[in-house]
Amino acid sequence: MDTTFPDLRQYGGADAFLEACKPRAILDMLTGKWSTLVMGALLDGPRRFNELRRMLDGITQKMLSQTLRALERDGIVTRTVYPTIPPRVDYELTPLGRSAGGLLMAIADWSNQHADDVFAARRAYDERAAEPVQPVLPKIPI
Amino acid sequence: MDTTFPDLRQYGGADAFLEACKPRAILDMLTGKWSTLVMGALLDGPRRFNELRRMLDGITQKMLSQTLRALERDGIVTRTVYPTIPPRVDYELTPLGRSAGGLLMAIADWSNQHADDVFAARRAYDERAAEPVQPVLPKIPI
DNA sequence: CAGGATCCCCCTTGATACTG
DNA sequence: CAGTATCAAGGGGGATCCTG
């Protein structure tokens, strides 16, 4: 095995990402279609509900409030209600949320470095799949 | 805004994770229920199909072959067919795949450091939700 | 303004059976 | 051994309507 890359086995290999384990839960937390976008929208500071809705063009109220509730539950954002009329609610990243932003940064970093490779591999694979079927090799008896 | 954490805005904030953008595609690639497990199972070297199936207890043939095909398409694993009888197929991580393993490592790292905070926040939130409803504050006219 | 409640659809996952 | 094909189920996500 080449040693160009760090030995990941210290993290437990496949076991490190079993459904019941923590990295899986974290991955699921970041995985929602909108979670990353909401966190990204909060990087500059607190935002109000409809402010977020405008920033995340295309999100529905349901998904926005659902995503915000999940992030609040996970300690990623705080929800501050001002008992004014009309009501005002601010959402803001917690320190933990900003730390999670660092994780997103790592993903974006990796993506900047390797996404093109992935897409190139994808194109190559799809082209190969479009080619005519290769003739069957003569069977070699054991 | 505190500067304890790196400024993520250089990555484009929410825009950096829009559906059409690359980090989103990479996240989706890692996100599949079995992708991380398969990659983890391949860290030690090449594996055969049924070998992986045994390692990933609970995975169905369908999901395993589906996951492997997706990873092959993305250039994460290679598929090597030996035209013997019975047939033998080896799957192995590519350099790109091992690099992606580094990304998983970053996630596992963050998880080791912060997952407990997330779970604690989650418990606290759920307990608050179980409490009796707070009395409604008297409305303060504008 | 900030959501809650509903209905619905599609896509992923799973179970089962069959094949080269 | 290494898959593919088919069918059934469940949940995430979206559209819409309603409320304090």
mmCIF file of N, CA, C and O (backbone and C1' of nucleotides) in Angstrom, chain D residues 2-20:
data_model
loop_
_atom_site.group_PDB
_atom_site.id
_atom_site.type_symbol
_atom_site.label_atom_id
_atom_site.label_comp_id
_atom_site.label_asym_id
_atom_site.label_seq_id
_atom_site.Cartn_x
_atom_site.Cartn_y
_atom_site.Cartn_z
ATOM 1 P P DA D 2 -16.451 -12.712 -6.146
ATOM 2 O "O5'" DA D 2 -17.453 -12.022 -7.177
ATOM 3 C "C5'" DA D 2 -17.142 -12.066 -8.556
ATOM 4 C "C4'" DA D 2 -18.307 -11.554 -9.358
ATOM 5 C "C3'" DA D 2 -18.879 -10.210 -8.862
ATOM 6 O "O3'" DA D 2 -19.089 -9.346 -9.954
ATOM 7 C "C1'" DA D 2 -20.596 -11.783 -9.095
ATOM 8 P P DG D 3 -19.203 -7.758 -9.642
ATOM 9 O "O5'" DG D 3 -20.580 -7.595 -8.868
ATOM 10 C "C5'" DG D 3 -21.642 -6.956 -9.493
ATOM 11 C "C4'" DG D 3 -22.420 -7.930 -10.394
ATOM 12 C "C3'" DG D 3 -23.778 -7.419 -10.835
ATOM 13 O "O3'" DG D 3 -23.637 -6.647 -12.003
ATOM 14 C "C1'" DG D 3 -23.804 -9.761 -10.298
ATOM 15 P P DT D 4 -24.648 -5.411 -12.145
ATOM 16 O "O5'" DT D 4 -25.960 -5.979 -12.879
ATOM 17 C "C5'" DT D 4 -25.889 -6.740 -14.085
ATOM 18 C "C4'" DT D 4 -27.271 -7.311 -14.365
ATOM 19 C "C3'" DT D 4 -28.390 -6.260 -14.407
ATOM 20 O "O3'" DT D 4 -29.243 -6.536 -15.518
ATOM 21 C "C1'" DT D 4 -28.911 -7.938 -12.825
ATOM 22 P P DA D 5 -30.400 -5.481 -15.893
ATOM 23 O "O5'" DA D 5 -31.707 -6.144 -15.270
ATOM 24 C "C5'" DA D 5 -31.916 -7.542 -15.343
ATOM 25 C "C4'" DA D 5 -33.359 -7.875 -14.934
ATOM 26 C "C3'" DA D 5 -34.331 -6.697 -15.015
ATOM 27 O "O3'" DA D 5 -35.600 -7.168 -15.432
ATOM 28 C "C1'" DA D 5 -34.145 -7.418 -12.758
ATOM 29 P P DT D 6 -36.784 -6.095 -15.714
ATOM 30 O "O5'" DT D 6 -37.721 -6.272 -14.441
ATOM 31 C "C5'" DT D 6 -37.927 -7.587 -13.909
ATOM 32 C "C4'" DT D 6 -38.650 -7.532 -12.580
ATOM 33 C "C3'" DT D 6 -39.657 -6.371 -12.440
ATOM 34 O "O3'" DT D 6 -40.901 -6.890 -12.008
ATOM 35 C "C1'" DT D 6 -38.260 -6.498 -10.547
ATOM 36 P P DC D 7 -42.207 -5.926 -12.067
ATOM 37 O "O5'" DC D 7 -42.574 -5.838 -10.518
ATOM 38 C "C5'" DC D 7 -42.637 -7.035 -9.748
ATOM 39 C "C4'" DC D 7 -42.618 -6.698 -8.258
ATOM 40 C "C3'" DC D 7 -43.578 -5.581 -7.851
ATOM 41 O "O3'" DC D 7 -44.396 -6.017 -6.771
ATOM 42 C "C1'" DC D 7 -41.399 -5.154 -7.021
ATOM 43 P P DA D 8 -45.538 -5.038 -6.225
ATOM 44 O "O5'" DA D 8 -44.961 -4.617 -4.812
ATOM 45 C "C5'" DA D 8 -44.464 -5.610 -3.914
ATOM 46 C "C4'" DA D 8 -43.923 -4.948 -2.643
ATOM 47 C "C3'" DA D 8 -44.819 -3.841 -2.099
ATOM 48 O "O3'" DA D 8 -44.916 -3.956 -0.681
ATOM 49 C "C1'" DA D 8 -42.658 -2.981 -2.549
ATOM 50 P P DA D 9 -45.811 -2.944 0.119
ATOM 51 O "O5'" DA D 9 -44.733 -2.013 0.827
ATOM 52 C "C5'" DA D 9 -43.641 -2.592 1.542
ATOM 53 C "C4'" DA D 9 -42.718 -1.501 2.074
ATOM 54 C "C3'" DA D 9 -43.439 -0.349 2.761
ATOM 55 O "O3'" DA D 9 -42.785 -0.067 3.980
ATOM 56 C "C1'" DA D 9 -41.998 0.469 1.094
ATOM 57 P P DG D 10 -43.495 0.884 5.064
ATOM 58 O "O5'" DG D 10 -42.307 1.830 5.540
ATOM 59 C "C5'" DG D 10 -40.991 1.661 5.040
ATOM 60 C "C4'" DG D 10 -40.258 2.989 5.057
ATOM 61 C "C3'" DG D 10 -40.976 4.089 5.819
ATOM 62 O "O3'" DG D 10 -40.060 4.650 6.765
ATOM 63 C "C1'" DG D 10 -40.507 4.792 3.575
ATOM 64 P P DG D 11 -40.357 6.025 7.526
ATOM 65 O "O5'" DG D 11 -39.486 7.096 6.751
ATOM 66 C "C5'" DG D 11 -38.168 6.776 6.320
ATOM 67 C "C4'" DG D 11 -37.600 7.953 5.550
ATOM 68 C "C3'" DG D 11 -37.884 9.305 6.206
ATOM 69 O "O3'" DG D 11 -36.775 10.174 5.966
ATOM 70 C "C1'" DG D 11 -38.867 9.250 4.070
ATOM 71 P P DG D 12 -36.700 11.602 6.711
ATOM 72 O "O5'" DG D 12 -36.112 12.526 5.552
ATOM 73 C "C5'" DG D 12 -35.082 12.015 4.688
ATOM 74 C "C4'" DG D 12 -35.111 12.760 3.367
ATOM 75 C "C3'" DG D 12 -35.139 14.274 3.534
ATOM 76 O "O3'" DG D 12 -34.327 14.866 2.540
ATOM 77 C "C1'" DG D 12 -37.109 13.570 2.407
ATOM 78 P P DG D 13 -33.984 16.415 2.672
ATOM 79 O "O5'" DG D 13 -34.999 17.080 1.633
ATOM 80 C "C5'" DG D 13 -34.934 16.713 0.261
ATOM 81 C "C4'" DG D 13 -36.198 17.146 -0.445
ATOM 82 C "C3'" DG D 13 -36.515 18.642 -0.283
ATOM 83 O "O3'" DG D 13 -36.370 19.273 -1.553
ATOM 84 C "C1'" DG D 13 -38.463 17.270 -0.024
ATOM 85 P P DG D 14 -36.604 20.831 -1.670
ATOM 86 O "O5'" DG D 14 -38.110 20.913 -2.200
ATOM 87 C "C5'" DG D 14 -38.438 20.340 -3.459
ATOM 88 C "C4'" DG D 14 -39.926 20.468 -3.719
ATOM 89 C "C3'" DG D 14 -40.481 21.903 -3.633
ATOM 90 O "O3'" DG D 14 -41.197 22.198 -4.825
ATOM 91 C "C1'" DG D 14 -41.795 20.419 -2.334
ATOM 92 P P DA D 15 -41.735 23.705 -5.055
ATOM 93 O "O5'" DA D 15 -43.308 23.572 -4.808
ATOM 94 C "C5'" DA D 15 -44.055 22.560 -5.481
ATOM 95 C "C4'" DA D 15 -45.543 22.700 -5.144
ATOM 96 C "C3'" DA D 15 -46.037 24.148 -5.050
ATOM 97 O "O3'" DA D 15 -47.296 24.278 -5.689
ATOM 98 C "C1'" DA D 15 -46.419 23.016 -2.996
ATOM 99 P P DT D 16 -48.014 25.728 -5.731
ATOM 100 O "O5'" DT D 16 -49.073 25.667 -4.556
ATOM 101 C "C5'" DT D 16 -49.785 24.462 -4.296
ATOM 102 C "C4'" DT D 16 -50.566 24.579 -2.998
ATOM 103 C "C3'" DT D 16 -51.107 25.989 -2.694
ATOM 104 O "O3'" DT D 16 -52.521 25.965 -2.644
ATOM 105 C "C1'" DT D 16 -50.132 24.993 -0.773
ATOM 106 P P DC D 17 -53.338 27.350 -2.412
ATOM 107 O "O5'" DC D 17 -53.814 27.209 -0.899
ATOM 108 C "C5'" DC D 17 -54.371 25.969 -0.448
ATOM 109 C "C4'" DC D 17 -54.519 25.978 1.067
ATOM 110 C "C3'" DC D 17 -55.133 27.278 1.630
ATOM 111 O "O3'" DC D 17 -56.189 26.974 2.531
ATOM 112 C "C1'" DC D 17 -53.114 26.755 2.749
ATOM 113 P P DC D 18 -56.980 28.168 3.264
ATOM 114 O "O5'" DC D 18 -56.332 28.221 4.716
ATOM 115 C "C5'" DC D 18 -56.308 27.022 5.528
ATOM 116 C "C4'" DC D 18 -55.601 27.309 6.857
ATOM 117 C "C3'" DC D 18 -56.076 28.579 7.564
ATOM 118 O "O3'" DC D 18 -56.312 28.310 8.940
ATOM 119 C "C1'" DC D 18 -53.723 28.625 7.309
ATOM 120 P P DT D 19 -56.996 29.437 9.870
ATOM 121 O "O5'" DT D 19 -55.821 29.881 10.841
ATOM 122 C "C5'" DT D 19 -55.195 28.920 11.691
ATOM 123 C "C4'" DT D 19 -54.043 29.568 12.455
ATOM 124 C "C3'" DT D 19 -54.430 30.837 13.227
ATOM 125 O "O3'" DT D 19 -53.883 30.759 14.521
ATOM 126 C "C1'" DT D 19 -52.529 31.226 11.916
ATOM 127 P P DG D 20 -54.669 31.346 15.823
ATOM 128 O "O5'" DG D 20 -53.523 31.714 16.852
ATOM 129 C "C5'" DG D 20 -52.219 31.130 16.746
ATOM 130 C "C4'" DG D 20 -51.165 32.138 17.200
ATOM 131 C "C3'" DG D 20 -51.715 33.299 18.027
ATOM 132 O "O3'" DG D 20 -50.724 33.692 18.977
ATOM 133 C "C1'" DG D 20 -50.729 34.154 16.068
#
